[in-house]
Amino acid sequence: MGSFLGIAHALIVSFLVSVVAGHDSCQNPRVRRECTYFTMIPLSDALTCGSQYLADIPHDPNMVPSVPANLSLIPPVNESGSFYDDIVYLHMDLNIKIHWTGLFFPWHRYYIQFFENALIEKCGFEGAIPYWDWTIDAPDTYNSPFFDNSSFGGIGGWGDPADDFQIYTGGFKDAIRAYPIPNRIRRNYTLYPFQNPNLGNLFANDPKAPPPPRNFMINSSLTKENIEYTVNGFKGNFIVMHAYTESLAGLHPGAHFILGGDMTGTCPNGAVPPACYGGPKWTPNDPVFFMHHAMIDKIWYDWQKKSPKNRFSYGGGSVEALSSFATFTEFPTGLPPYLNFDSPIPGDGLWNVTIWDVMDTTGDTLCYTYA
């Protein structure tokens, strides 16, 4: 039986590779480059559209929340908000479907593409979303040139601790986000995120859950060695690779935690329940989100290319397994119903794509590579 399954798997992969090889719609893929490529250009120029022009485009009425409000725990759509706020709201509404489920990688891959397409189609942006290789900055993120306060053209520095950690420097200093309440972008350097009981402790009410590691320095997750371990390991096992990447002290949460503020999903001053429940919901308020998730997508991209067994390896459930620590440990990528290539990637009315559509970044739906 084992040899039969191995032969079947090889035949399926061979077929899929032949199908993808037949795609001819992606002749000139966009090339996503690391942020340091933009050292001679103000970095925010690569994302200014997202902060300014998309913020001037009105709300798209085609966006309709699909998750019941008693489950999403978010405020209703602010129809006076902008199209950029719509993009943020997508992530808010679908939060419980796109984290710790099999949708995590494919959903965020298309989400970044949707944002990139909007920059190109709605405000004439030329190029591709840069990715932030946080391994460069991890040894001393607080003093990294990436957060250079003196550069107006940059992404801005750390927020003012006397003013709810709102940022007042860089290309996004005047941006006002609609969710969870109108507020400026906030950043709060946080090296020890688990000393805050509201961060990273999904199972505070579960006596069987281990306490969060209070003295864990989150930058220790954001290393080249950790990325190499991920890309070179887990051959043919998407689910385990995914579980490792999205683990609470892993590659994905690490950059969110160290930036704090909006990127961690802490409620701004004045936003209290039921208007605001913390979590990874409105994290796209900060455009750094898209550069961070381009880096996460690059890790998946590199892993897919590392081995033929990886290229079309996929799996995961559609329901978060957060009822208990034991359940989460058994199903870190979600409970049944299980997802497959034909499963739709939810977009609240703004797109219509499936998981299969995003398995290849140079196929019929996507057209980009990483350098």
Coordinates of N, CA and C in Angstrom, one line a residue, residues 174-296:
D174 N 0.8 60.9 8.5 CA -0.5 61.6 8.5 C -1.6 60.7 8.2
A175 N -1.3 59.4 8.1 CA -2.4 58.4 7.8 C -3.3 58.2 9.0
I176 N -4.6 58.2 8.7 CA -5.6 58.0 9.7 C -6.4 56.7 9.3
R177 N -6.4 55.7 10.2 CA -7.0 54.5 9.8 C -8.4 54.4 10.5
A178 N -9.4 53.8 9.9 CA -10.8 53.8 10.4 C -11.0 52.8 11.5
Y179 N -10.2 51.7 11.6 CA -10.5 50.6 12.5 C -9.4 50.4 13.5
P180 N -9.8 49.9 14.7 CA -11.1 49.7 15.2 C -11.9 51.0 15.4
I181 N -11.2 52.1 15.7 CA -11.7 53.4 15.7 C -10.7 54.3 15.0
P182 N -11.2 55.5 14.5 CA -10.2 56.3 13.8 C -8.9 56.6 14.7
N183 N -7.8 56.3 14.1 CA -6.5 56.4 14.9 C -5.3 56.5 13.9
R184 N -4.2 57.0 14.4 CA -3.0 57.0 13.6 C -2.4 55.6 13.8
I185 N -1.4 55.3 12.8 CA -0.7 54.1 12.9 C 0.1 54.1 14.2
R186 N 0.2 53.0 14.9 CA 0.9 52.9 16.2 C 2.0 51.8 16.1
R187 N 3.2 52.1 16.7 CA 4.3 51.1 16.8 C 4.9 51.2 18.1
N188 N 5.1 50.0 18.7 CA 5.6 50.0 20.1 C 6.6 48.8 20.2
Y189 N 7.9 49.2 20.1 CA 8.9 48.1 20.1 C 8.8 47.2 21.3
T190 N 8.7 45.9 21.1 CA 8.3 45.0 22.1 C 9.2 43.7 22.0
L191 N 10.3 43.7 22.8 CA 11.3 42.6 22.7 C 10.8 41.4 23.5
Y192 N 10.0 41.6 24.6 CA 9.5 40.5 25.4 C 8.0 40.5 25.4
P193 N 7.4 40.1 24.3 CA 5.9 40.2 24.1 C 5.1 39.4 25.1
F194 N 5.7 38.3 25.6 CA 4.9 37.4 26.5 C 4.9 37.9 27.9
Q195 N 5.5 39.0 28.2 CA 5.4 39.6 29.5 C 4.1 40.4 29.6
N196 N 3.5 40.6 28.4 CA 2.1 41.2 28.4 C 1.1 40.0 28.3
P197 N 0.3 39.9 29.4 CA -0.6 38.8 29.4 C -1.6 38.7 28.3
N198 N -1.8 39.9 27.6 CA -2.8 39.9 26.5 C -2.2 39.5 25.2
L199 N -0.9 39.2 25.2 CA -0.2 38.9 23.9 C 0.2 37.4 23.9
G200 N -0.1 36.7 22.9 CA 0.4 35.3 22.8 C -0.1 34.3 23.7
N201 N -1.1 34.7 24.6 CA -1.6 33.7 25.5 C -3.0 33.4 25.1
L202 N -3.1 32.5 24.1 CA -4.5 32.1 23.6 C -5.3 31.3 24.5
F203 N -4.6 30.7 25.5 CA -5.2 29.7 26.3 C -5.1 30.1 27.8
A204 N -5.4 31.3 28.1 CA -5.2 31.8 29.5 C -6.2 31.1 30.4
N205 N -7.3 30.7 29.9 CA -8.3 30.0 30.8 C -8.2 28.5 30.8
D206 N -7.1 28.0 30.2 CA -6.9 26.5 30.1 C -5.8 26.1 31.1
P207 N -6.2 25.5 32.2 CA -5.2 25.1 33.3 C -4.1 24.2 32.8
K208 N -4.4 23.5 31.6 CA -3.4 22.5 31.1 C -2.4 23.2 30.2
A209 N -2.7 24.4 29.8 CA -1.8 25.1 28.9 C -0.6 25.6 29.7
P210 N 0.6 25.5 29.1 CA 1.8 26.0 29.7 C 1.8 27.5 29.7
P211 N 2.4 28.2 30.7 CA 2.4 29.6 30.7 C 3.3 30.1 29.6
P212 N 3.0 31.3 29.1 CA 3.8 31.9 28.0 C 5.2 32.1 28.6
P213 N 6.2 32.0 27.7 CA 7.6 32.2 28.2 C 7.9 33.6 28.4
R214 N 7.8 34.1 29.6 CA 7.8 35.6 29.8 C 9.2 36.2 29.4
N215 N 10.2 35.5 29.5 CA 11.6 36.0 29.2 C 12.1 35.7 27.8
F216 N 11.2 35.2 27.0 CA 11.5 34.9 25.6 C 11.7 36.2 24.8
M217 N 12.9 36.3 24.2 CA 13.2 37.5 23.3 C 12.7 37.1 21.9
I218 N 11.7 37.8 21.4 CA 11.1 37.4 20.2 C 12.0 37.6 19.0
N219 N 13.0 38.4 19.1 CA 13.9 38.5 17.9 C 14.8 37.2 17.7
S220 N 14.8 36.4 18.7 CA 15.5 35.1 18.5 C 14.8 34.2 17.6
S221 N 13.5 34.5 17.2 CA 12.8 33.7 16.2 C 13.1 34.2 14.8
L222 N 13.6 35.4 14.7 CA 13.7 36.1 13.4 C 15.1 36.0 12.9
T223 N 15.6 34.8 12.7 CA 17.0 34.6 12.3 C 17.1 33.9 10.9
K224 N 18.2 34.0 10.2 CA 18.4 33.3 9.0 C 18.4 31.8 9.2
E225 N 19.0 31.4 10.4 CA 19.0 30.0 10.7 C 17.6 29.4 10.8
N226 N 16.7 30.2 11.3 CA 15.3 29.7 11.5 C 14.7 29.6 10.1
I227 N 14.9 30.5 9.2 CA 14.4 30.5 7.9 C 15.0 29.3 7.1
E228 N 16.3 29.1 7.2 CA 16.9 28.0 6.5 C 16.4 26.6 7.0
Y229 N 16.1 26.6 8.3 CA 15.5 25.4 8.9 C 14.2 25.1 8.3
T230 N 13.4 26.2 8.1 CA 12.0 26.0 7.6 C 12.1 25.6 6.1
V231 N 12.8 26.4 5.3 CA 12.9 26.1 3.9 C 13.5 24.8 3.5
N232 N 14.5 24.4 4.3 CA 15.2 23.1 4.0 C 14.5 21.9 4.6
G233 N 13.6 22.1 5.5 CA 13.0 21.0 6.2 C 11.6 20.7 5.8
F234 N 11.0 19.8 6.5 CA 9.5 19.4 6.3 C 9.2 19.0 4.9
K235 N 10.1 18.3 4.3 CA 10.0 17.9 2.8 C 8.7 17.2 2.6
G236 N 7.9 17.8 1.7 CA 6.6 17.2 1.3 C 5.5 17.3 2.4
N237 N 5.8 18.0 3.4 CA 4.8 18.1 4.5 C 4.4 19.5 4.8
F238 N 3.5 20.0 4.0 CA 3.1 21.4 4.1 C 2.5 21.7 5.5
I239 N 1.7 20.8 6.0 CA 1.0 21.0 7.3 C 2.0 21.3 8.4
V240 N 3.1 20.5 8.5 CA 4.0 20.7 9.6 C 4.8 21.9 9.4
M241 N 5.2 22.2 8.1 CA 5.9 23.5 7.8 C 5.0 24.7 8.2
H242 N 3.8 24.6 7.9 CA 2.8 25.7 8.3 C 2.7 25.8 9.8
A243 N 2.6 24.7 10.5 CA 2.4 24.8 11.9 C 3.7 25.4 12.6
Y244 N 4.8 25.1 12.0 CA 6.1 25.7 12.6 C 6.1 27.2 12.3
T245 N 5.8 27.6 11.1 CA 5.9 29.0 10.8 C 4.9 29.9 11.6
E246 N 3.7 29.3 11.8 CA 2.7 30.2 12.5 C 2.7 29.9 14.0
S247 N 3.6 29.1 14.6 CA 3.6 28.9 16.0 C 3.8 30.2 16.7
L248 N 3.3 30.2 18.0 CA 3.2 31.5 18.7 C 4.5 32.2 18.8
A249 N 5.6 31.5 18.9 CA 6.9 32.1 19.0 C 7.7 31.9 17.6
G250 N 6.9 31.8 16.6 CA 7.5 31.5 15.3 C 7.8 32.6 14.4
L251 N 8.1 32.3 13.1 CA 8.4 33.4 12.1 C 7.3 34.4 11.9
H252 N 6.1 33.9 11.7 CA 5.0 34.8 11.4 C 4.7 35.8 12.6
P253 N 4.4 35.2 13.8 CA 4.0 36.2 14.9 C 5.2 37.0 15.3
G254 N 6.4 36.6 15.1 CA 7.6 37.3 15.6 C 7.7 38.7 15.2
A255 N 7.5 39.0 13.9 CA 7.6 40.4 13.4 C 6.4 41.2 13.9
H256 N 5.3 40.5 14.0 CA 4.1 41.3 14.5 C 4.4 41.7 15.9
F257 N 4.8 40.8 16.7 CA 5.0 41.1 18.1 C 6.1 42.2 18.4
I258 N 7.2 42.1 17.6 CA 8.3 43.0 17.9 C 7.9 44.5 17.6
L259 N 7.0 44.6 16.6 CA 6.5 46.0 16.2 C 5.4 46.5 17.1
G260 N 4.7 45.7 17.8 CA 3.7 46.1 18.7 C 2.6 47.0 18.0
G261 N 1.9 47.7 18.8 CA 0.9 48.6 18.3 C -0.1 48.0 17.4
D262 N -0.3 48.6 16.2 CA -1.3 48.0 15.3 C -0.9 46.6 14.8
M263 N 0.4 46.4 14.6 CA 0.9 45.2 14.1 C 0.7 44.0 15.0
T264 N 0.5 44.3 16.3 CA 0.1 43.3 17.3 C -1.4 43.2 17.5
G265 N -2.1 44.2 17.1 CA -3.5 44.2 17.3 C -4.0 44.7 18.7
T266 N -3.2 45.5 19.3 CA -3.6 46.1 20.6 C -4.6 47.2 20.3
C267 N -5.5 47.3 21.2 CA -6.6 48.4 21.0 C -6.0 49.8 21.3
P268 N -6.3 50.7 20.4 CA -5.9 52.1 20.7 C -6.7 52.7 21.9
N269 N -6.1 53.7 22.4 CA -6.8 54.4 23.5 C -8.2 54.8 23.1
G270 N -9.1 54.6 24.0 CA -10.5 55.0 23.7 C -11.3 53.9 23.0
A271 N -10.6 52.8 22.6 CA -11.4 51.7 21.9 C -11.5 50.6 22.9
V272 N -12.6 50.4 23.5 CA -12.8 49.3 24.5 C -14.0 48.4 24.0
P273 N -14.0 47.2 24.5 CA -15.2 46.3 24.1 C -16.5 47.0 24.4
P274 N -17.5 46.8 23.5 CA -17.5 45.9 22.4 C -16.9 46.6 21.1
A275 N -16.4 47.8 21.2 CA -15.9 48.4 20.0 C -14.5 47.8 19.6
C276 N -13.8 47.2 20.5 CA -12.5 46.7 20.2 C -12.1 45.5 21.1
Y277 N -11.9 44.4 20.4 CA -11.3 43.2 21.1 C -9.9 43.0 20.4
G278 N -8.9 42.9 21.2 CA -7.5 42.8 20.6 C -7.3 41.5 19.8
G279 N -6.3 41.5 19.0 CA -6.0 40.3 18.2 C -5.4 40.7 16.9
P280 N -5.1 39.8 16.0 CA -4.4 40.1 14.8 C -5.3 40.6 13.7
K281 N -6.3 41.4 14.0 CA -7.3 41.8 13.1 C -7.0 43.0 12.2
W282 N -6.7 44.1 12.8 CA -6.5 45.3 12.0 C -5.0 45.6 11.8
T283 N -4.2 44.5 11.8 CA -2.7 44.6 11.7 C -2.3 45.3 10.3
P284 N -3.1 45.1 9.2 CA -2.7 45.8 8.0 C -2.8 47.3 8.0
N285 N -3.3 47.9 9.2 CA -3.3 49.4 9.3 C -1.9 49.9 9.0
D286 N -0.9 49.2 9.4 CA 0.5 49.6 9.2 C 1.0 48.9 7.9
P287 N 1.4 49.7 6.9 CA 1.8 49.1 5.6 C 3.0 48.2 5.8
V288 N 3.7 48.2 6.9 CA 4.8 47.2 7.1 C 4.2 45.8 7.1
F289 N 2.9 45.7 7.4 CA 2.2 44.4 7.3 C 2.5 43.7 6.0
F290 N 2.3 44.4 4.9 CA 2.4 43.8 3.6 C 3.9 43.4 3.2
M291 N 4.8 44.2 3.7 CA 6.2 43.8 3.5 C 6.6 42.6 4.4
H292 N 6.0 42.5 5.6 CA 6.3 41.4 6.4 C 5.6 40.1 5.8
H293 N 4.4 40.2 5.3 CA 3.8 39.1 4.8 C 4.3 38.7 3.4
A294 N 4.9 39.6 2.7 CA 5.6 39.3 1.5 C 6.8 38.4 1.9
M295 N 7.5 38.7 3.0 CA 8.6 37.9 3.5 C 8.1 36.5 3.9
I296 N 6.9 36.4 4.5 CA 6.3 35.1 4.9 C 6.0 34.3 3.6

